[in-house]
Coordinates of C-alpha atoms in Angstrom, one line a residue:
X1 CA 0.0 0.0 0.0
X2 CA 1.3 3.4 -0.9
X3 CA 0.7 5.6 2.2
X4 CA 2.1 9.0 2.9
X5 CA 5.4 8.7 4.9
X6 CA 3.8 10.3 8.0
X7 CA 1.0 7.8 7.9
X8 CA 3.2 4.8 7.2
X9 CA 5.2 5.5 10.3
X10 CA 2.1 5.3 12.5
X11 CA 0.6 2.2 11.0
X12 CA 0.8 -1.0 13.1
X13 CA 2.8 -3.9 11.8
X14 CA 0.9 -5.9 9.3
X15 CA -0.5 -9.0 10.8
X16 CA -0.7 -7.5 14.3
X17 CA -4.0 -6.9 15.9
X18 CA -5.3 -3.4 15.3
X19 CA -5.5 -1.2 18.3
X20 CA -9.0 0.4 19.0
X21 CA -10.3 3.0 21.2
X22 CA -12.5 1.8 24.1
X23 CA -15.8 0.1 23.4
X24 CA -17.1 2.3 26.3
X25 CA -17.6 -0.7 28.6
X26 CA -16.7 0.1 32.1
X27 CA -16.8 3.8 31.5
X28 CA -19.4 6.2 33.0
X29 CA -22.5 6.4 30.9
X30 CA -22.6 9.6 28.9
X31 CA -25.4 12.1 29.7
X32 CA -27.1 14.1 27.0
X33 CA -28.0 17.3 28.9
X34 CA -25.4 20.1 29.0
X35 CA -22.2 19.0 27.3
X36 CA -20.0 21.0 29.7
X37 CA -20.9 18.6 32.5
X38 CA -20.6 15.3 30.6
X39 CA -18.0 12.8 31.2
X40 CA -16.4 12.3 27.8
X41 CA -15.7 8.5 28.0
X42 CA -14.8 8.6 24.3
X43 CA -12.4 11.5 24.6
X44 CA -9.8 12.3 22.0
X45 CA -6.7 10.1 22.4
X46 CA -8.3 7.2 24.2
X47 CA -6.6 4.1 23.0
X48 CA -7.7 1.2 25.2
X49 CA -8.2 -2.0 23.2
X50 CA -11.8 -3.2 22.5
X51 CA -12.9 -6.3 24.4
X52 CA -12.6 -9.6 22.5
X53 CA -16.4 -10.0 22.2
X54 CA -16.6 -6.6 20.3
X55 CA -13.7 -7.5 18.1
X56 CA -15.4 -10.8 17.2
X57 CA -18.7 -9.0 16.5
X58 CA -17.2 -6.5 14.1
X59 CA -14.5 -8.7 12.6
X60 CA -12.0 -5.9 13.1
X61 CA -8.3 -6.1 12.2
X62 CA -6.0 -5.3 9.3
X63 CA -5.5 -7.6 6.4
X64 CA -3.8 -7.4 3.0
X65 CA -7.1 -6.7 1.2
X66 CA -7.4 -3.1 2.5
X67 CA -6.7 -0.7 -0.4
X68 CA -6.9 2.5 1.7
X69 CA -5.5 3.6 5.1
X70 CA -7.5 2.4 8.1
X71 CA -6.4 4.5 11.1
X72 CA -7.4 4.9 14.7
X73 CA -9.6 7.8 15.5
X74 CA -7.1 9.4 17.8
X75 CA -5.3 12.8 18.0
X76 CA -2.2 11.6 16.3
X77 CA -4.1 11.1 13.0
X78 CA -6.0 14.3 12.8
X79 CA -3.6 16.1 10.5
X80 CA -4.1 13.5 7.7
X81 CA -7.8 13.9 8.0
X82 CA -7.7 17.7 7.8
X83 CA -5.4 17.5 4.8
X84 CA -7.7 15.1 3.0
X85 CA -10.7 17.3 3.6
X86 CA -8.9 20.4 2.3
X87 CA -8.0 18.3 -0.8
X88 CA -11.6 17.5 -1.5
X89 CA -11.4 13.9 -0.4
X90 CA -14.0 11.8 1.4
X91 CA -13.2 10.2 4.8
X92 CA -15.1 7.9 7.1
X93 CA -15.3 8.9 10.8
X94 CA -17.1 7.9 14.0
X95 CA -19.5 10.3 15.6
X96 CA -21.5 10.2 18.8
X97 CA -24.2 8.1 17.1
X98 CA -23.0 6.3 13.9
X99 CA -20.1 6.2 11.5
X100 CA -20.4 8.8 8.7
X101 CA -18.8 9.9 5.5
X102 CA -17.5 13.4 5.6
X103 CA -16.1 15.9 3.2
X104 CA -15.7 19.7 2.7
X105 CA -19.3 21.1 2.5
X106 CA -18.1 23.9 0.3
X107 CA -16.6 21.6 -2.3
X108 CA -19.1 20.7 -5.0
X109 CA -16.9 17.9 -6.3
X110 CA -16.4 16.3 -2.9
X111 CA -20.2 16.5 -2.1
X112 CA -20.9 14.9 -5.5
X113 CA -18.5 12.1 -4.5
X114 CA -20.4 11.3 -1.3
X115 CA -23.6 10.9 -3.3
X116 CA -21.8 8.5 -5.7
X117 CA -20.4 6.4 -2.8
X118 CA -23.8 6.0 -1.2
X119 CA -25.7 5.5 -4.4
X120 CA -28.0 8.3 -3.2
X121 CA -30.1 10.7 -5.2
X122 CA -28.7 14.2 -5.1
X123 CA -32.2 15.5 -4.3
X124 CA -31.7 14.0 -0.8
X125 CA -30.2 16.7 1.4
X126 CA -27.0 16.3 3.4
X127 CA -26.4 17.7 6.9
X128 CA -23.3 19.6 7.9
X129 CA -21.0 19.3 10.9
X130 CA -19.2 22.2 12.6
X131 CA -16.6 22.1 15.4
X132 CA -18.4 24.4 17.9
X133 CA -21.9 25.8 18.4
X134 CA -20.6 29.3 17.8
X135 CA -19.7 28.4 14.3
X136 CA -23.3 27.6 13.3
X137 CA -24.1 31.2 12.6
X138 CA -21.6 31.2 9.7
X139 CA -23.8 28.7 7.8
X140 CA -27.4 29.2 9.1
X141 CA -29.7 31.8 10.8
X142 CA -29.8 31.6 14.6
X143 CA -31.0 35.1 15.6
X144 CA -34.6 33.9 16.1
X145 CA -33.7 31.2 18.6
X146 CA -33.9 31.7 22.4
X147 CA -30.7 32.5 24.2
X148 CA -28.5 29.4 25.0
X149 CA -31.0 27.0 23.3
X150 CA -28.3 25.6 20.9
X151 CA -25.8 25.4 23.8
X152 CA -28.2 23.2 25.7
X153 CA -28.9 21.0 22.7
X154 CA -25.3 20.7 21.4
X155 CA -22.8 19.1 21.4
X156 CA -25.0 16.1 21.3
X157 CA -26.9 13.5 19.1
X158 CA -29.1 16.2 17.6
X159 CA -29.4 17.7 14.1
X160 CA -31.0 21.1 14.1
X161 CA -32.6 22.3 10.9
X162 CA -32.2 26.0 10.3
X163 CA -32.7 28.5 7.5
X164 CA -29.6 29.0 5.5
X165 CA -30.2 32.7 4.8
X166 CA -28.3 35.0 2.5
X167 CA -25.3 35.3 4.8
X168 CA -24.5 31.6 4.8
X169 CA -21.1 30.8 3.3
X170 CA -22.3 27.4 2.1
X171 CA -22.0 26.6 -1.6
X172 CA -25.4 26.8 -3.4
X173 CA -24.6 23.4 -4.9
X174 CA -25.1 21.8 -1.5
X175 CA -28.8 20.8 -1.2
X176 CA -29.9 22.9 -4.2
X177 CA -33.4 24.3 -4.0
X178 CA -33.6 24.1 -0.2
X179 CA -33.5 27.2 2.0
X180 CA -32.8 25.2 5.1
X181 CA -29.8 23.1 6.3
X182 CA -29.4 20.4 9.0
X183 CA -26.5 21.2 11.3
X184 CA -24.6 18.9 13.7
X185 CA -22.1 19.4 16.5
X186 CA -21.5 15.8 17.6
X187 CA -20.4 15.0 21.1
X188 CA -17.3 13.4 19.6
X189 CA -14.1 15.4 19.8
X190 CA -12.3 13.7 16.9
X191 CA -14.7 14.8 14.2
X192 CA -15.0 18.3 15.8
X193 CA -11.2 18.8 15.7
X194 CA -11.3 17.9 12.0
X195 CA -14.1 20.4 11.3
X196 CA -12.2 23.1 13.2
X197 CA -9.0 22.4 11.3
X198 CA -10.8 22.4 7.9
X199 CA -11.8 26.0 8.3
X200 CA -15.1 25.1 6.8
X201 CA -18.0 22.8 7.6
X202 CA -18.1 19.1 6.9
X203 CA -20.9 17.6 4.8
X204 CA -21.9 14.6 6.8
X205 CA -24.0 11.5 6.1
X206 CA -24.2 8.0 7.4
X207 CA -21.5 5.6 6.2
X208 CA -23.6 3.1 4.3
X209 CA -25.2 2.5 1.0
X210 CA -28.5 4.4 0.7
X211 CA -31.3 2.4 2.2
X212 CA -29.0 -0.1 4.0
X213 CA -28.6 -0.4 7.8
X214 CA -26.5 2.2 9.5
X215 CA -22.9 1.5 10.6
X216 CA -21.8 1.2 14.3
X217 CA -18.3 -0.3 13.5
X218 CA -16.1 0.0 10.4
X219 CA -16.7 -3.6 9.4
X220 CA -20.3 -2.7 8.7
X221 CA -19.3 -0.7 5.6
X222 CA -16.1 -2.6 4.6
X223 CA -17.3 -2.8 1.0
X224 CA -17.1 1.0 0.8
X225 CA -13.6 1.5 2.4
X226 CA -11.9 1.7 -1.0
X227 CA -13.9 4.9 -1.9
X228 CA -12.5 6.8 1.1
X229 CA -9.1 8.5 1.5
X230 CA -9.0 7.3 5.1
X231 CA -11.3 5.2 7.3
X232 CA -11.0 6.2 11.0
X233 CA -11.7 3.5 13.5
X234 CA -13.3 4.6 16.8
X235 CA -14.3 1.0 17.8
X236 CA -17.9 -0.2 18.3
X237 CA -20.3 2.7 18.8
X238 CA -22.9 2.3 21.6
X239 CA -25.9 4.0 19.9
X240 CA -27.5 0.8 18.7
X241 CA -27.8 2.1 15.1
X242 CA -30.0 5.0 16.1
X243 CA -29.1 8.2 14.3
X244 CA -29.4 11.7 15.7
X245 CA -32.7 13.3 16.6
X246 CA -33.6 15.7 13.8
X247 CA -35.6 18.8 14.8
X248 CA -36.8 21.7 12.6
X249 CA -36.2 25.0 14.2
X250 CA -36.8 27.3 11.2
X251 CA -40.0 28.8 12.6
X252 CA -40.0 31.4 15.4
X253 CA -41.1 29.9 18.7
X254 CA -41.9 26.5 17.1
X255 CA -40.2 23.1 16.7
X256 CA -41.0 20.0 14.7
X257 CA -39.4 16.6 15.3
X258 CA -38.5 15.2 11.8
X259 CA -36.8 12.1 13.1
X260 CA -37.0 10.7 16.7
X261 CA -33.5 9.4 16.6
X262 CA -31.5 8.6 19.8
X263 CA -32.3 11.7 22.0
X264 CA -35.9 12.6 21.4
X265 CA -37.1 12.8 25.0
X266 CA -34.1 14.9 26.1
X267 CA -34.5 17.2 23.1
X268 CA -38.2 17.8 23.6
X269 CA -37.6 18.6 27.3
X270 CA -35.0 21.2 26.4
X271 CA -37.2 22.7 23.7
X272 CA -40.1 23.0 26.1
X273 CA -37.9 24.5 28.8
X274 CA -37.1 27.3 26.3
X275 CA -40.9 27.8 25.7
X276 CA -40.9 26.4 22.2
X277 CA -44.2 24.9 21.1
X278 CA -44.6 21.9 18.8
X279 CA -45.6 22.7 15.2
X280 CA -48.3 20.2 14.4
X281 CA -48.9 21.4 10.9

């Protein structure tokens, strides 16, 4: 395999068992409310090996059939990810819910590539991922929202749908014909560091063929590895294949749950605490 020299130095010896971040067993359970007070059991740099049962379930490990670089989702490999994003490449990364394909949301060519990999119609919208809540206003309108609402919802397993507005720096080629955009700030430091380093937003979608089950370990989408510049392994994710909760916040004082996802109850409780009413239309 022809890897960049920097990457090659970090790769494990072929034939050795691949080292994975923790499967989250034995760690404190993550809480959804108020990210500042969460215990980040899957924090950046965690490198404890997965338990044997999880390895067996996902069939993880390197072999000679891999045609792209499979790397651990740890701090030492962030630079390669950022470089790939800036070059218009697609990478596969773990989030706080599922594995996803990510690319530069402002690169029409890279976004087109994601649609090709997934076999997805380009009329189906993509969400974006940013590194921090404060970055959302660069891509979508937030002035109509109650103070600190987004800080209470995010980071977390929630996609907020907002109006793009004229001030958005997103390319018009992303989700053409739509005046709204789904935005994520995952409770996963690895992908957030990549988003920060890219200087842009990441287009983000689940790492699977369109219509197929979601991926909670890299083995689940092994047939698509070859289409990614890098596949970043964060071990077995604990979400149980439930994606993020998707909530439409485009209307003043209203909310609408578009997909229940993995955090619906917590999300609705936060929305009600900020006096938002459900839009039943």
